[in-house]
Amino acid sequence: MPSRTDVDAVIIGAGFSGLYMLHKLRNQLGLTARVVEAGGGVGGTWYWNRYPGARSDSDSYVYGFTFDEQLWREWEWSERYPEQHEIRAYLEHVAQRFDLYPDITFDTRVTSATFDENTDTWTVSTDSGKPLTARFVIAAVGALSASNTPKFAGIETFRGESYHTGHWPHERVDFTGKRVGVIGTGASAVQAVPLIAQEAADLTVFQRTANYIIPANNGPVPEPVREERKQDYAGIRERIQNSAFGFELTLLEKGAAESTDEEIDAVLQPRWDAGGFGIWLGSYVDMFFLDEANAKVRRFLHDKIREKVDDPETAELLIPKGYPFGCKRNPLDSGYYETFNLPHVHLVDVQANPISGITPSGVRLRDGSEHEFDAIVYATGFDAMTGPMDRIDIRGRGGELLREKWAEGPRTLLGLMSAGYPNLFTITGPQSPSVLSNMPVSIEQHVDFVAKMIGELAERGAASIEPTREAEDAWVAENQALAEATLFPTADTWYMGANIPGKPRVFLPNLSFVGPYRAKCDRIAENDYEGFAFSGASAGPPHHDREQLLQPRVPR
Ligand code: NAP
């Protein structure tokens, strides 16, 4: 029987997931909840990633909450893709509109969460203040929030300025007249490099793996298009929720394998011109399965790089090799390739000649050559998906540490819960579609489903819910089987944990696709929550009677 707790739920993180979870639990289920957030404001990813050019690669009109029609209608985005400060402003607006601030504690990092099997409660400790007890813990920690700085020898000796794109200072960083080195060529670097190049006197980009990069084609959205979208709230919502990736994009029936080069050009050129994820998530489905199909798409993209980059040697270096297109996150650019046509911008291949260390004055490569800088930007990514969970000491039944349970890779049911960790939920956690989708769409679905599960507990008078080991084993196996049928495991990517030395090579997200995954969750709920076990009798949530719990509430 659960004892009284400080709050019904502790939510870790005040990004998209944490804010909506708080609204749902408090304003709709009538529970008490406290959000604990490491940053000094709301925003999650968008609080920390303030590097030059940071913006979402999702079109603005689908990058936001859809649970409240009025909210969706009243917010105006200024461009096709929302910029970091605009997304932060949007989330601040959401927090104010639903009166979320009183229940958020900022500048506080959760350090541990421990489950007490006698009381069916969690104790959540932080780096400040006294621990909180709760019946539910919701890890709204983000998939890409644990930043990764490689352990380069001598890194602490560098005398210039050092920055990580995922922990950018709040004040403006001025690179004017400076010699700058950028390490990494993922989505963050692709956005930052063109803007850093505008200021720096000299810019060197260290590339280990070239990326396939497609134009963003950003800019203001024409008024008639905006208006048409405003009129189609329900249609857009329905389509993105039931789509493959949370966008209004559909994969083609005809494969690349059976298409001629001319046919491929006719399909891909308009998508290239339109910009965005059309080539990646809205063209040939067979390129994810057949290398022969993938090669035909690669040919188109390689030609584009050669067209954009003046120096043939630099172009060759920028052409990705050795892995299929689409199996590594496809960054969108606004002038990335063209930046390498500028005389003060240099590209250095650190696959052939890796970085051997950082010196007091710059970056040293294995061949002994040294590059001197006033500033180094680490655009070196994240310990994705499991990293944010691993950094908290999460102890479930029998005191088992979650990161030890996940030592060979995450083990979950639906990417929502892990057996032995009752009432602990992850929003867009590993083994859910998450990063293979437009995040807000998956976040809404997960938050709604978690709220439904918590409502179900009350309905049953149960104290806790968790997956059965059998259902979890089956989901882990299904997840791997889905990935192994594709080309994804053939690429060294953060999807595979390959960017972090020593991390097990396991495909981290889930490839069910957004719509079918949603349908699967709904089927499981209808089927008496098949695969989940409810246990313990509850006197009901500590602060409310059951009727009150299930009463929808008007937002305060
Ligand atoms: P990332 O894609 O993981 O890129 C990190 C870069 O650092 C890679 O080029 C990597 O090379 C390089 N690197 C890592 N360790 C290195 C080492 N020891 N030596 C040399 N190079 C090294 O990280 P990110 O660019 O921050 O992006 C992460 C994810 O965040 C994206 O994939 C995306 O999902 C999300 N994101 C989204 C947006 C957006 O929506 N606009 C923007 C930024 C980020 P390898 O490729 O060889 O590992």
XYZ file of C-alpha atoms and ligand atoms in Angstrom:
604
model
C 0.000 0.000 0.000
C 1.564 3.293 -1.034
C 2.196 5.743 1.735
C 1.591 9.459 1.386
C 4.121 11.118 -0.843
C 5.278 14.719 -1.337
C 3.674 14.753 -4.763
C 1.959 12.207 -6.956
C 4.545 12.531 -9.704
C 8.043 13.839 -10.249
C 8.736 14.783 -13.853
C 12.388 15.082 -14.831
C 12.896 17.824 -17.417
C 10.993 20.895 -18.612
C 11.250 20.499 -22.368
C 8.331 19.667 -24.648
C 7.757 16.343 -22.825
C 7.948 17.577 -19.264
C 5.716 20.581 -19.863
C 2.970 18.604 -21.547
C 3.240 15.826 -18.945
C 2.772 18.361 -16.162
C -0.225 19.900 -17.893
C -1.756 16.493 -18.451
C -1.226 15.156 -14.926
C -2.105 18.309 -13.065
C -4.686 20.075 -15.210
C -6.425 17.037 -16.641
C -5.947 14.188 -14.134
C -5.905 16.403 -11.059
C -2.659 14.979 -9.697
C 0.075 16.894 -7.974
C 3.377 16.969 -9.811
C 6.748 18.660 -9.629
C 8.999 19.155 -12.598
C 12.694 19.185 -11.760
C 14.795 20.868 -14.436
C 18.580 21.262 -14.605
C 18.389 24.418 -16.727
C 17.419 27.880 -15.617
C 14.319 27.979 -17.818
C 11.976 25.824 -19.865
C 12.978 24.454 -23.259
C 15.053 21.306 -22.723
C 17.102 20.824 -25.908
C 16.240 24.375 -26.914
C 17.430 25.775 -23.599
C 20.925 24.332 -24.041
C 21.527 24.276 -27.800
C 22.020 27.992 -28.494
C 24.815 27.705 -31.042
C 24.683 29.983 -34.107
C 22.054 28.756 -36.558
C 20.291 26.417 -34.117
C 16.810 25.679 -35.371
C 14.567 22.684 -35.808
C 14.715 20.727 -39.058
C 10.960 20.113 -38.786
C 8.597 22.506 -40.526
C 7.213 24.969 -37.992
C 3.567 24.138 -38.602
C 4.139 20.573 -37.392
C 6.709 21.440 -34.738
C 4.532 22.148 -31.766
C 1.733 20.827 -29.641
C -1.544 19.902 -31.277
C -3.445 18.879 -28.131
C -4.979 22.342 -27.866
C -6.443 23.759 -31.054
C -6.452 27.312 -29.775
C -2.788 27.123 -28.850
C -1.965 25.713 -32.286
C -3.904 28.464 -34.037
C -2.709 31.421 -32.035
C 1.040 30.828 -32.271
C 2.703 32.350 -35.350
C 6.088 31.066 -36.478
C 8.133 33.529 -38.457
C 9.821 31.110 -40.857
C 9.491 27.673 -42.389
C 11.768 26.181 -39.699
C 11.574 27.506 -36.148
C 14.727 29.051 -34.748
C 15.996 28.170 -31.268
C 14.957 31.415 -29.571
C 11.508 31.203 -31.139
C 10.985 27.644 -29.904
C 12.040 28.755 -26.434
C 9.582 31.642 -26.614
C 6.884 29.190 -27.701
C 7.568 26.868 -24.767
C 7.612 29.812 -22.355
C 4.231 30.789 -23.783
C 2.947 27.234 -23.239
C 4.228 27.246 -19.644
C 2.483 30.544 -18.970
C -0.732 29.705 -20.780
C -1.224 26.537 -18.729
C 0.171 28.055 -15.523
C 2.969 25.503 -15.305
C 5.704 27.614 -13.703
C 4.577 27.205 -10.063
C 5.233 23.474 -10.300
C 8.696 23.645 -11.885
C 11.942 23.763 -9.929
C 14.769 25.142 -12.082
C 18.560 24.939 -11.759
C 18.228 21.557 -10.093
C 19.528 18.286 -11.478
C 18.028 14.947 -10.533
C 20.835 12.682 -9.344
C 18.967 9.537 -8.323
C 15.573 7.875 -8.154
C 15.065 4.881 -5.880
C 12.022 2.639 -5.706
C 10.829 1.385 -2.322
C 9.097 -1.961 -2.776
C 7.449 -1.778 0.652
C 5.629 1.454 -0.022
C 5.481 1.418 -3.839
C 6.971 4.877 -3.897
C 9.946 6.579 -5.468
C 12.437 8.830 -3.712
C 13.988 11.325 -6.084
C 17.190 13.084 -5.024
C 18.645 16.184 -6.590
C 21.855 18.161 -6.393
C 20.098 20.671 -4.143
C 17.377 20.537 -1.553
C 15.730 17.616 0.143
C 14.610 14.506 -1.758
C 11.054 14.276 -3.060
C 8.842 11.233 -2.695
C 6.340 10.353 -5.391
C 4.286 7.467 -6.717
C 5.259 8.125 -10.317
C 8.472 9.236 -11.960
C 8.356 10.429 -15.534
C 11.712 10.767 -17.246
C 11.123 13.563 -19.732
C 14.877 13.838 -20.115
C 15.156 14.115 -23.902
C 16.897 11.756 -26.285
C 19.784 14.092 -27.101
C 20.547 15.893 -23.865
C 23.660 14.128 -22.535
C 26.378 15.920 -24.480
C 29.488 14.079 -25.634
C 32.923 15.644 -25.629
C 35.510 13.083 -26.748
C 38.247 12.466 -24.218
C 40.980 14.038 -26.325
C 44.341 13.963 -24.579
C 45.304 17.397 -23.306
C 41.831 18.885 -23.796
C 42.077 20.806 -20.534
C 45.336 22.482 -21.600
C 43.842 24.535 -24.440
C 44.418 28.231 -23.746
C 41.746 29.586 -26.096
C 37.948 29.476 -25.805
C 36.163 26.094 -25.886
C 32.489 25.557 -26.631
C 30.185 22.577 -27.049
C 27.192 23.144 -29.333
C 24.970 21.379 -26.798
C 26.043 23.706 -23.955
C 26.317 27.034 -25.663
C 26.720 30.169 -23.498
C 23.680 32.374 -23.052
C 25.567 35.489 -24.027
C 26.524 35.998 -27.662
C 29.844 34.451 -28.665
C 31.757 36.710 -31.021
C 34.166 34.961 -33.386
C 35.069 38.139 -35.275
C 38.670 38.076 -36.405
C 39.359 34.753 -34.664
C 40.868 31.488 -35.851
C 38.203 28.894 -35.125
C 38.265 25.094 -35.269
C 35.010 23.117 -35.436
C 35.201 19.415 -34.616
C 32.314 17.395 -36.048
C 30.060 17.586 -39.085
C 26.660 16.442 -37.765
C 23.417 18.441 -37.804
C 24.707 20.957 -35.232
C 27.919 21.733 -37.142
C 26.040 21.892 -40.436
C 23.895 24.684 -39.004
C 26.682 26.490 -37.149
C 29.520 26.412 -39.704
C 28.050 28.856 -42.279
C 27.381 31.439 -39.547
C 30.707 31.004 -37.766
C 32.392 31.403 -41.171
C 30.770 34.820 -41.552
C 32.635 36.088 -38.497
C 35.820 34.086 -38.189
C 39.054 35.235 -39.797
C 39.906 31.610 -40.447
C 37.758 28.486 -39.980
C 38.847 24.853 -40.031
C 36.281 22.062 -39.950
C 37.480 18.638 -38.800
C 35.448 15.943 -40.519
C 35.530 12.290 -39.470
C 32.493 11.136 -41.469
C 30.982 13.130 -44.305
C 27.223 13.531 -44.097
C 24.525 13.550 -46.744
C 23.169 17.070 -46.441
C 20.071 18.427 -48.141
C 19.043 22.088 -48.502
C 16.645 23.343 -45.846
C 15.230 26.015 -48.153
C 14.275 28.104 -45.163
C 12.420 31.400 -45.406
C 9.057 32.959 -44.677
C 6.048 30.791 -45.482
C 3.725 32.484 -48.032
C 0.533 33.841 -46.457
C -1.888 31.690 -48.532
C -0.050 28.529 -47.418
C -0.181 29.624 -43.784
C -3.879 30.384 -44.108
C -4.643 27.078 -45.765
C -2.874 25.274 -42.950
C -4.712 27.251 -40.297
C -7.959 26.042 -41.817
C -6.809 22.430 -41.750
C -5.919 21.879 -38.099
C -7.828 18.602 -37.761
C -6.559 17.221 -41.071
C -2.938 18.035 -40.339
C -3.191 16.566 -36.854
C -4.768 13.387 -38.112
C -2.206 12.978 -40.902
C 0.918 13.542 -38.813
C -0.324 11.306 -36.011
C -0.900 8.450 -38.441
C 2.121 9.027 -40.637
C 5.384 7.109 -40.791
C 7.572 9.845 -39.301
C 5.273 12.506 -37.837
C 5.394 14.681 -40.950
C 3.135 15.138 -43.935
C 5.477 12.969 -45.982
C 4.671 9.668 -47.633
C 7.084 7.052 -48.896
C 6.657 6.098 -52.557
C 5.345 2.753 -53.656
C 7.662 2.425 -56.631
C 11.171 1.510 -55.569
C 14.429 3.116 -56.606
C 15.738 -0.330 -57.531
C 13.338 -0.612 -60.445
C 13.735 3.038 -61.544
C 16.069 4.438 -64.190
C 18.439 7.299 -63.329
C 16.173 9.660 -65.290
C 13.145 8.548 -63.250
C 15.120 8.956 -60.044
C 16.147 12.484 -61.034
C 12.515 13.342 -61.845
C 11.440 12.176 -58.376
C 14.312 13.602 -56.339
C 14.928 16.949 -58.068
C 11.621 18.558 -56.944
C 12.240 17.270 -53.424
C 15.765 18.708 -53.493
C 14.390 22.054 -54.720
C 11.646 22.086 -52.063
C 14.188 21.394 -49.324
C 13.544 19.523 -46.097
C 13.220 15.820 -45.416
C 11.415 14.952 -48.691
C 14.313 12.939 -50.127
C 15.024 11.203 -46.825
C 11.595 10.438 -45.397
C 9.345 11.016 -48.389
C 10.893 9.187 -51.335
C 12.021 5.599 -51.916
C 11.247 3.125 -49.171
C 13.489 0.465 -50.699
C 16.605 2.570 -50.163
C 16.365 1.650 -46.464
C 16.488 -2.052 -47.310
C 18.462 -2.571 -50.519
C 21.920 -1.187 -51.098
C 21.306 -1.326 -54.831
C 18.319 1.038 -54.414
C 20.240 3.213 -51.989
C 23.151 3.544 -54.428
C 20.830 5.109 -56.998
C 19.778 7.809 -54.535
C 23.404 8.291 -53.472
C 24.409 8.904 -57.094
C 21.928 11.804 -57.261
C 23.235 13.295 -54.004
C 26.905 12.896 -54.894
C 26.330 14.833 -58.120
C 24.708 17.635 -56.119
C 27.748 17.952 -53.855
C 30.047 18.147 -56.897
C 27.832 20.907 -58.348
C 27.955 22.961 -55.147
C 31.612 22.689 -54.150
C 34.156 24.418 -56.400
C 37.310 22.548 -55.444
C 37.066 18.939 -56.705
C 39.292 17.613 -53.914
C 37.151 19.244 -51.223
C 34.015 17.996 -52.988
C 35.369 14.425 -52.960
C 36.067 14.733 -49.242
C 32.544 16.012 -48.610
C 31.008 13.095 -50.497
C 29.963 10.451 -47.962
C 31.445 7.017 -48.469
C 31.034 3.605 -46.965
C 27.500 3.807 -45.620
C 24.007 4.111 -47.067
C 22.092 7.387 -47.354
C 19.289 7.751 -44.816
C 20.771 5.511 -42.143
C 22.574 8.403 -40.474
C 20.499 11.441 -39.425
C 20.142 13.627 -42.511
C 21.062 17.231 -41.643
C 19.477 20.136 -43.507
C 21.680 23.028 -44.490
C 21.543 26.694 -45.289
C 24.761 27.194 -47.229
C 26.966 24.511 -45.636
C 28.570 23.202 -48.822
C 28.984 26.709 -50.259
C 30.899 27.730 -47.132
C 33.773 25.523 -48.298
C 34.117 27.714 -51.398
C 35.267 30.599 -49.175
C 39.036 31.137 -49.120
C 39.278 31.285 -45.319
C 37.393 28.009 -44.724
C 39.253 24.675 -44.704
C 38.143 21.066 -44.416
C 40.421 18.551 -42.695
C 39.880 14.808 -42.955
C 40.254 13.299 -39.489
C 39.205 9.847 -40.540
C 42.435 9.264 -42.428
C 44.439 11.311 -39.951
C 42.596 11.352 -36.595
C 42.835 13.960 -33.883
C 45.511 12.761 -31.472
C 45.027 15.477 -28.895
C 44.370 19.062 -27.980
C 47.394 21.224 -27.215
C 47.555 24.605 -25.441
C 47.315 26.270 -28.851
C 45.057 24.026 -30.883
C 44.407 20.592 -32.388
C 47.093 18.007 -33.105
C 46.610 15.203 -35.599
C 48.126 11.749 -35.643
C 50.704 12.704 -38.292
C 52.025 15.350 -35.864
C 50.589 18.336 -37.744
C 49.066 21.029 -35.567
C 46.308 23.593 -36.203
C 46.344 26.714 -34.039
C 43.111 28.315 -32.883
C 41.675 31.082 -30.734
C 38.511 29.026 -30.231
C 37.502 25.378 -30.591
C 33.882 24.361 -31.084
C 33.056 20.784 -30.149
C 30.085 19.851 -32.359
C 30.610 16.291 -31.218
C 27.069 15.297 -30.375
C 25.465 13.309 -27.607
C 25.384 10.024 -25.752
C 22.008 9.500 -27.344
C 18.842 8.020 -25.868
C 20.304 5.936 -23.050
C 22.875 8.576 -21.973
C 20.408 10.847 -20.146
C 18.996 7.867 -18.220
C 22.452 6.426 -17.490
C 23.510 9.679 -15.854
C 20.877 9.288 -13.123
C 21.230 6.528 -10.494
C 17.888 4.847 -11.080
C 17.286 1.896 -8.767
C 14.259 -0.341 -9.163
C 13.218 -3.573 -7.496
C 16.001 -5.234 -5.515
C 18.076 -2.058 -5.810
C 18.988 -2.880 -9.427
C 20.622 0.027 -11.252
C 18.931 0.764 -14.573
C 22.231 1.468 -16.330
C 23.463 -1.951 -15.229
C 20.311 -3.611 -16.487
C 20.865 -1.738 -19.774
C 24.605 -2.503 -19.959
C 24.139 -4.541 -23.153
C 21.532 -2.143 -24.535
C 18.179 -0.760 -23.409
C 15.451 -3.183 -22.345
C 11.943 -1.777 -22.406
C 8.383 -2.448 -23.418
C 7.368 0.067 -26.106
C 10.226 2.337 -25.017
C 7.898 3.409 -22.217
C 8.778 1.277 -19.201
C 11.366 -1.241 -18.071
C 10.556 -4.379 -16.026
C 11.557 -4.010 -12.383
C 11.001 -0.219 -12.408
C 7.317 0.159 -11.502
C 5.631 3.484 -12.237
C 8.752 4.833 -13.980
C 7.917 6.070 -17.458
C 10.172 7.397 -20.208
C 8.847 9.880 -22.755
C 10.221 9.094 -26.219
C 12.731 6.779 -24.596
C 14.937 4.203 -26.327
C 13.010 1.588 -28.333
C 10.221 4.008 -29.210
C 9.998 5.861 -32.582
C 11.323 8.981 -30.868
C 14.299 10.363 -32.822
C 13.098 8.685 -36.020
C 10.114 10.982 -35.958
C 9.107 14.587 -35.641
C 9.559 14.743 -31.883
C 6.516 16.759 -30.743
C 4.189 14.246 -32.423
C 5.781 11.309 -30.609
C 5.988 13.265 -27.361
C 2.263 13.993 -27.396
C 1.453 10.358 -28.078
C 3.695 9.136 -25.250
C 2.454 11.689 -22.734
C -1.168 10.877 -23.582
C -0.448 7.168 -23.219
C 1.378 7.548 -19.902
C -1.513 9.623 -18.554
C -3.894 6.920 -19.733
C -1.868 4.252 -17.911
C -1.841 6.307 -14.720
C -5.609 6.802 -15.029
C -5.972 3.056 -15.493
C -4.074 2.420 -12.255
C -6.541 4.562 -10.383
C -9.447 2.898 -12.091
C -8.181 -0.526 -10.990
C -7.174 0.630 -7.539
C -3.702 -0.750 -8.249
C -0.501 0.620 -6.788
C 1.871 0.061 -9.655
C 2.347 -0.970 -13.252
C 5.385 -2.390 -15.025
C 6.093 -4.610 -18.019
C 6.393 -8.353 -17.667
C 9.875 -9.741 -18.461
C 8.385 -11.823 -21.293
C 6.732 -8.836 -22.962
C 9.900 -6.812 -22.568
C 12.064 -9.587 -24.068
C 9.682 -9.799 -27.000
C 9.812 -6.022 -27.593
C 13.609 -5.977 -27.442
C 13.717 -8.833 -29.958
C 11.137 -7.191 -32.212
C 13.044 -3.937 -32.101
C 16.276 -5.593 -33.178
C 14.564 -7.683 -35.853
C 12.985 -4.553 -37.361
C 16.368 -2.836 -37.489
C 18.220 -5.864 -38.825
C 15.869 -6.083 -41.788
C 17.111 -2.632 -42.852
C 20.463 -1.064 -43.712
C 20.501 1.037 -40.489
C 22.863 -1.303 -38.598
C 25.454 -1.059 -41.406
C 26.249 2.579 -40.584
C 28.314 3.802 -37.623
C 25.847 6.253 -36.115
C 24.529 7.437 -32.800
C 21.370 5.456 -33.641
C 23.662 2.434 -33.138
C 25.551 3.870 -30.169
C 28.652 3.866 -32.392
C 29.699 7.454 -31.548
C 30.484 6.623 -27.919
C 33.523 4.404 -27.293
C 32.479 1.264 -25.399
C 28.732 1.750 -25.883
C 27.041 -1.491 -26.995
C 26.237 -1.574 -30.686
C 22.456 -1.791 -30.509
C 19.888 0.042 -32.606
C 18.385 2.520 -30.137
C 15.147 3.886 -31.600
C 12.218 1.820 -32.865
C 11.340 1.367 -36.522
C 7.618 0.634 -36.243
C 6.716 4.083 -37.630
C 4.651 6.658 -35.795
C 1.119 5.676 -36.894
C 1.481 1.892 -36.512
C 3.287 2.340 -33.177
C 0.425 4.516 -31.910
C -2.063 1.876 -33.067
C -0.027 -0.809 -31.298
C -0.091 1.115 -28.010
C -3.839 1.604 -28.354
C -4.358 -2.094 -29.101
C -2.354 -3.053 -26.033
C -4.501 -0.763 -23.871
C -7.691 -2.190 -25.330
C -6.348 -5.681 -24.796
C -6.270 -5.232 -21.026
C -2.757 -3.737 -21.133
C -1.302 -6.952 -22.455
C 2.349 -7.252 -21.450
C 1.996 -4.988 -18.424
C 1.435 -6.211 -14.865
C -0.565 -4.237 -12.327
C 0.165 -4.921 -8.703
C -0.685 -3.934 -5.157
C -3.878 -2.510 -3.782
C -4.037 1.220 -3.559
C -6.142 3.437 -1.437
C -6.094 5.705 -4.478
C -3.699 8.489 -5.192
C -2.415 10.098 -2.018
C -3.991 13.518 -2.406
C -7.234 12.841 -4.231
C -10.074 10.394 -4.277
C -10.494 8.296 -7.386
C -13.465 10.223 -8.775
C -11.584 13.438 -8.510
C -8.569 11.883 -10.182
C -10.583 10.977 -13.234
C -12.407 14.295 -13.526
C -11.026 16.313 -16.440
C -9.959 19.714 -15.202
C -10.130 23.053 -16.841
C -6.635 24.536 -17.156
C -5.893 26.874 -14.308
P 26.296 14.238 -34.228
O 25.351 14.138 -35.347
O 26.522 13.043 -33.396
O 27.645 14.743 -34.824
C 28.811 14.726 -34.065
C 29.975 14.936 -34.973
O 31.165 14.898 -34.214
C 30.077 13.845 -36.028
O 30.487 14.415 -37.231
C 31.138 12.933 -35.438
O 31.806 12.163 -36.388
C 32.051 13.957 -34.811
N 32.909 13.375 -33.803
C 32.537 12.778 -32.640
N 33.618 12.332 -31.982
C 34.679 12.658 -32.740
C 36.069 12.451 -32.614
N 36.589 11.804 -31.562
N 36.898 12.910 -33.600
C 36.371 13.551 -34.656
N 35.072 13.770 -34.857
C 34.231 13.317 -33.895
O 25.894 15.429 -33.236
P 25.057 16.744 -33.540
O 25.506 17.389 -34.791
O 25.049 17.547 -32.305
O 23.619 16.179 -33.798
C 23.076 15.170 -32.970
C 21.627 15.016 -33.292
O 20.893 16.080 -32.691
C 21.287 15.112 -34.752
O 21.551 13.934 -35.439
C 19.836 15.469 -34.690
O 19.025 14.378 -34.451
C 19.801 16.408 -33.502
N 19.950 17.768 -33.985
C 18.889 18.289 -34.629
C 18.976 19.544 -35.157
C 17.807 20.069 -35.900
O 16.707 19.578 -35.852
N 18.024 21.051 -36.650
C 20.127 20.283 -35.031
C 21.192 19.734 -34.339
C 21.101 18.456 -33.824
P 31.188 10.729 -36.832
O 30.029 11.030 -37.704
O 32.312 10.058 -37.498
O 30.768 10.042 -35.553
